[in-house]
């Protein structure tokens, strides 16, 4: 079956530090890959996505590249802010899945200290 | 503004009671989903519906029920048969895009006393 594995948190950083959150996946074919962000007490928001190999998704200073050879989609940001404190979820959507159901990783909590 | 509205945001329930969580969307999306999130964990799919008057069980459907009588609405009932109902419930919808992007509501936190 499909699965997504993320590094466990919490990840604690100082402001302006470099952030990397690892994400690897198992799926048949060529899934679409996503990063969602969840701020405290809220639902999930799409942060970025990539739909084919070597695509780079980017938004709000975050980037992730779809690496088919390593089945990875690691999230990076060069200089984090306190406002980036949130839980980050990696997810995949197989193209052939009925209902286009997303499979989520367990989430990684990030805490940025001033 | 278009979006997904969940209500109530917070809900307390006594053991043995059924409770219904509301989810309404004005995005004109065909597909809608209910997920459960437990503290420190990822999301697990409860039910989903791709079209009005049709829905399918997700990975953890036991103890839950849904209906889809209107395109805009996908209410979730947490029944007394659900053994551990205390959780954060998230509703989502998806339009016609093939890439699978979901739009989420702000969630409903259910606590069983």
Short mmCIF file of C-alpha atoms in Angstrom, two decimals:
data_model
loop_
_atom_site.label_atom_id
_atom_site.label_comp_id
_atom_site.label_asym_id
_atom_site.label_seq_id
_atom_site.Cartn_x
_atom_site.Cartn_y
_atom_site.Cartn_z
CA UNK A 1 0.00 0.00 0.00
CA UNK A 2 0.86 3.66 -0.06
CA UNK A 3 2.66 5.24 2.85
CA UNK A 4 4.45 8.44 3.84
CA UNK A 5 7.19 8.64 6.44
CA UNK A 6 8.28 11.90 8.01
CA UNK A 7 10.97 12.67 10.51
CA UNK A 8 9.59 12.83 14.01
CA UNK A 9 9.51 16.10 15.86
CA UNK A 10 9.49 18.32 17.59
CA UNK A 11 12.10 20.29 15.70
CA UNK A 12 13.23 23.34 17.66
CA UNK A 13 15.12 26.08 15.85
CA UNK A 14 16.24 29.64 16.39
CA UNK A 15 14.96 32.38 14.14
CA UNK A 16 16.84 32.65 10.82
CA UNK A 17 18.05 29.04 11.05
CA UNK A 18 17.82 26.60 8.14
CA UNK A 19 14.97 24.11 8.28
CA UNK A 20 14.81 20.67 6.68
CA UNK A 21 12.01 18.18 7.21
CA UNK A 22 12.59 14.80 5.61
CA UNK A 23 9.77 12.98 3.83
CA UNK A 24 9.93 9.67 1.98
CA UNK A 25 7.10 7.78 0.38
CA UNK A 26 6.07 4.39 -0.94
CA UNK A 27 3.61 4.27 -3.81
CA UNK A 28 3.05 2.64 -7.15
CA UNK A 29 3.29 4.74 -10.25
CA UNK A 30 3.73 8.49 -10.14
CA UNK A 31 1.83 10.09 -7.27
CA UNK A 32 1.38 13.79 -6.68
CA UNK A 33 3.17 15.03 -3.56
CA UNK A 34 2.13 17.74 -1.13
CA UNK A 35 3.23 19.62 1.95
CA UNK A 36 0.47 20.92 4.20
CA UNK A 37 0.90 23.20 7.21
CA UNK A 38 -1.29 23.30 10.32
CA UNK A 39 -1.11 26.30 12.64
CA UNK A 40 -2.27 25.83 16.25
CA UNK A 41 -5.99 25.13 16.54
CA UNK A 42 -6.60 25.33 12.80
CA UNK A 43 -7.17 23.07 9.84
CA UNK A 44 -4.57 22.22 7.24
CA UNK A 45 -3.48 24.58 4.48
CA UNK A 46 -1.71 23.54 1.32
CA UNK A 47 1.86 24.86 1.43
CA UNK A 48 3.23 23.51 -1.85
CA UNK A 49 2.91 20.63 -4.27
CA UNK A 50 4.67 18.77 -7.08
CA UNK A 51 3.00 16.53 -9.60
CA UNK A 52 5.89 14.85 -11.44
CA UNK A 53 9.49 13.85 -10.98
CA UNK A 54 12.04 16.69 -10.64
CA UNK A 55 9.28 19.28 -10.13
CA UNK A 56 10.06 21.83 -7.43
CA UNK A 57 7.20 23.22 -5.40
CA UNK A 58 7.73 26.53 -3.62
CA UNK A 59 5.74 28.95 -1.50
CA UNK A 60 6.45 31.44 1.31
CA UNK A 61 10.16 30.69 1.14
CA UNK A 62 9.64 26.93 1.46
CA UNK A 63 10.81 24.53 -1.25
CA UNK A 64 10.56 20.81 -1.94
CA UNK A 65 11.75 18.79 -4.93
CA UNK A 66 10.08 15.60 -6.14
CA UNK A 67 12.88 13.01 -6.24
CA UNK A 68 11.65 9.80 -7.80
CA UNK A 69 15.00 8.05 -7.57
CA UNK A 70 15.06 8.41 -3.79
CA UNK A 71 11.23 8.53 -3.36
CA UNK A 72 11.62 11.70 -1.32
CA UNK A 73 10.06 15.14 -1.04
CA UNK A 74 12.05 16.95 1.65
CA UNK A 75 10.85 20.37 2.78
CA UNK A 76 13.40 23.19 3.20
CA UNK A 77 13.45 26.82 4.19
CA UNK A 78 16.57 28.91 4.32
CA UNK A 79 15.66 31.29 7.15
CA UNK A 80 12.75 30.49 9.43
CA UNK A 81 10.64 32.95 11.38
CA UNK A 82 8.71 32.57 14.60
CA UNK A 83 5.54 32.60 12.50
CA UNK A 84 6.67 29.35 10.84
CA UNK A 85 5.98 27.47 14.07
CA UNK A 86 3.42 24.86 13.07
CA UNK A 87 2.93 21.20 12.25
CA UNK A 88 3.96 20.18 8.75
CA UNK A 89 2.45 17.20 6.94
CA UNK A 90 3.78 15.45 3.88
CA UNK A 91 1.15 13.69 1.75
CA UNK A 92 0.74 11.81 -1.49
CA UNK A 93 -2.14 11.26 -3.88
CA UNK A 94 -1.91 8.32 -6.27
CA UNK A 95 -3.30 9.25 -9.66
CA UNK A 96 -5.26 6.07 -9.98
CA UNK A 97 -6.77 5.99 -6.48
CA UNK A 98 -10.55 6.01 -6.26
CA UNK A 99 -11.64 9.32 -4.82
CA UNK A 100 -8.08 10.67 -5.03
CA UNK A 101 -7.59 9.90 -1.38
CA UNK A 102 -4.55 11.48 0.20
CA UNK A 103 -2.19 9.50 2.41
CA UNK A 104 -0.59 11.64 5.11
CA UNK A 105 2.59 11.30 7.08
CA UNK A 106 2.47 11.60 10.86
CA UNK A 107 3.34 15.30 10.89
CA UNK A 108 6.40 17.15 12.17
CA UNK A 109 6.00 19.86 14.78
CA UNK A 110 8.35 22.82 14.27
CA UNK A 111 8.99 25.39 16.99
CA UNK A 112 10.94 28.51 16.09
CA UNK A 113 12.27 30.53 19.00
CA UNK A 114 13.12 34.22 18.77
CA UNK B 1 -15.42 34.20 0.38
CA UNK B 2 -15.37 30.59 -0.74
CA UNK B 3 -14.38 27.96 1.74
CA UNK B 4 -15.31 25.18 4.10
CA UNK B 5 -17.15 25.84 7.34
CA UNK B 6 -17.16 23.35 10.20
CA UNK B 7 -19.30 23.65 13.29
CA UNK B 8 -19.20 23.57 16.17
CA UNK B 9 -15.54 24.38 16.77
CA UNK B 10 -15.67 22.79 20.23
CA UNK B 11 -18.10 20.16 21.44
CA UNK B 12 -18.46 18.21 24.66
CA UNK B 13 -20.44 15.00 24.84
CA UNK B 14 -21.35 12.50 27.51
CA UNK B 15 -20.60 8.86 26.92
CA UNK B 16 -23.41 7.07 25.12
CA UNK B 17 -24.60 10.11 23.19
CA UNK B 18 -24.50 10.56 19.45
CA UNK B 19 -23.22 13.86 18.11
CA UNK B 20 -23.28 15.35 14.61
CA UNK B 21 -20.55 17.57 13.22
CA UNK B 22 -21.47 19.93 10.41
CA UNK B 23 -19.42 20.56 7.27
CA UNK B 24 -20.55 23.01 4.59
CA UNK B 25 -18.64 24.13 1.49
CA UNK B 26 -19.39 26.79 -1.11
CA UNK B 27 -16.54 25.87 -3.42
CA UNK B 28 -18.80 23.82 -5.71
CA UNK B 29 -16.56 20.80 -5.09
CA UNK B 30 -17.83 17.33 -5.85
CA UNK B 31 -15.73 15.34 -3.39
CA UNK B 32 -15.76 15.73 0.39
CA UNK B 33 -13.82 13.96 3.13
CA UNK B 34 -13.76 13.50 6.89
CA UNK B 35 -10.48 12.93 8.72
CA UNK B 36 -9.70 12.29 12.35
CA UNK B 37 -6.57 13.67 14.00
CA UNK B 38 -5.33 12.48 17.38
CA UNK B 39 -2.73 14.39 19.42
CA UNK B 40 0.71 14.18 17.87
CA UNK B 41 -0.51 11.96 15.09
CA UNK B 42 -1.32 12.21 11.43
CA UNK B 43 -4.70 12.22 9.74
CA UNK B 44 -6.82 9.13 9.28
CA UNK B 45 -9.66 8.97 6.76
CA UNK B 46 -13.12 8.21 8.17
CA UNK B 47 -15.47 8.57 5.20
CA UNK B 48 -15.45 10.23 1.81
CA UNK B 49 -18.00 11.12 -0.82
CA UNK B 50 -17.29 11.72 -4.49
CA UNK B 51 -20.82 12.72 -5.46
CA UNK B 52 -24.21 13.50 -3.95
CA UNK B 53 -26.04 10.50 -2.46
CA UNK B 54 -22.92 8.35 -2.51
CA UNK B 55 -20.17 7.81 0.05
CA UNK B 56 -17.51 5.24 0.93
CA UNK B 57 -15.84 4.08 4.10
CA UNK B 58 -12.32 5.16 4.79
CA UNK B 59 -9.77 3.49 7.00
CA UNK B 60 -11.53 3.99 10.34
CA UNK B 61 -15.27 4.16 9.60
CA UNK B 62 -16.47 2.01 12.52
CA UNK B 63 -18.61 4.01 14.93
CA UNK B 64 -19.23 6.83 12.45
CA UNK B 65 -21.93 7.59 9.89
CA UNK B 66 -22.34 10.22 7.18
CA UNK B 67 -24.86 11.47 4.65
CA UNK B 68 -24.52 13.44 1.42
CA UNK B 69 -27.96 14.74 0.49
CA UNK B 70 -26.65 18.01 -0.90
CA UNK B 71 -23.46 18.85 -2.74
CA UNK B 72 -22.62 21.54 -0.22
CA UNK B 73 -23.07 19.47 2.93
CA UNK B 74 -21.39 16.38 4.39
CA UNK B 75 -22.29 15.94 8.09
CA UNK B 76 -20.54 13.37 10.25
CA UNK B 77 -22.27 11.60 13.13
CA UNK B 78 -20.10 10.18 15.87
CA UNK B 79 -22.18 7.40 17.38
CA UNK B 80 -22.04 5.83 20.82
CA UNK B 81 -20.41 2.81 19.14
CA UNK B 82 -17.20 4.79 18.60
CA UNK B 83 -14.93 3.63 21.43
CA UNK B 84 -12.54 6.59 21.52
CA UNK B 85 -14.36 9.58 20.04
CA UNK B 86 -12.30 12.33 21.66
CA UNK B 87 -10.33 13.82 18.78
CA UNK B 88 -9.97 16.70 16.33
CA UNK B 89 -12.14 16.19 13.25
CA UNK B 90 -11.29 17.77 9.93
CA UNK B 91 -13.51 18.10 6.88
CA UNK B 92 -12.06 18.65 3.43
CA UNK B 93 -13.21 19.00 -0.14
CA UNK B 94 -11.72 18.62 -3.59
CA UNK B 95 -12.74 20.02 -6.93
CA UNK B 96 -12.09 18.61 -10.35
CA UNK B 97 -8.32 19.05 -10.37
CA UNK B 98 -6.42 15.85 -11.04
CA UNK B 99 -3.61 16.72 -8.70
CA UNK B 100 -5.52 15.75 -5.59
CA UNK B 101 -5.28 19.01 -3.64
CA UNK B 102 -7.64 19.15 -0.67
CA UNK B 103 -9.13 22.24 0.97
CA UNK B 104 -9.70 21.92 4.72
CA UNK B 105 -12.05 23.44 7.23
CA UNK B 106 -10.78 24.71 10.58
CA UNK B 107 -11.79 21.57 12.41
CA UNK B 108 -14.07 20.52 15.25
CA UNK B 109 -12.66 19.37 18.58
CA UNK B 110 -14.85 16.75 20.25
CA UNK B 111 -14.32 15.84 23.89
CA UNK B 112 -16.20 13.00 25.53
CA UNK B 113 -16.63 13.44 29.27
#
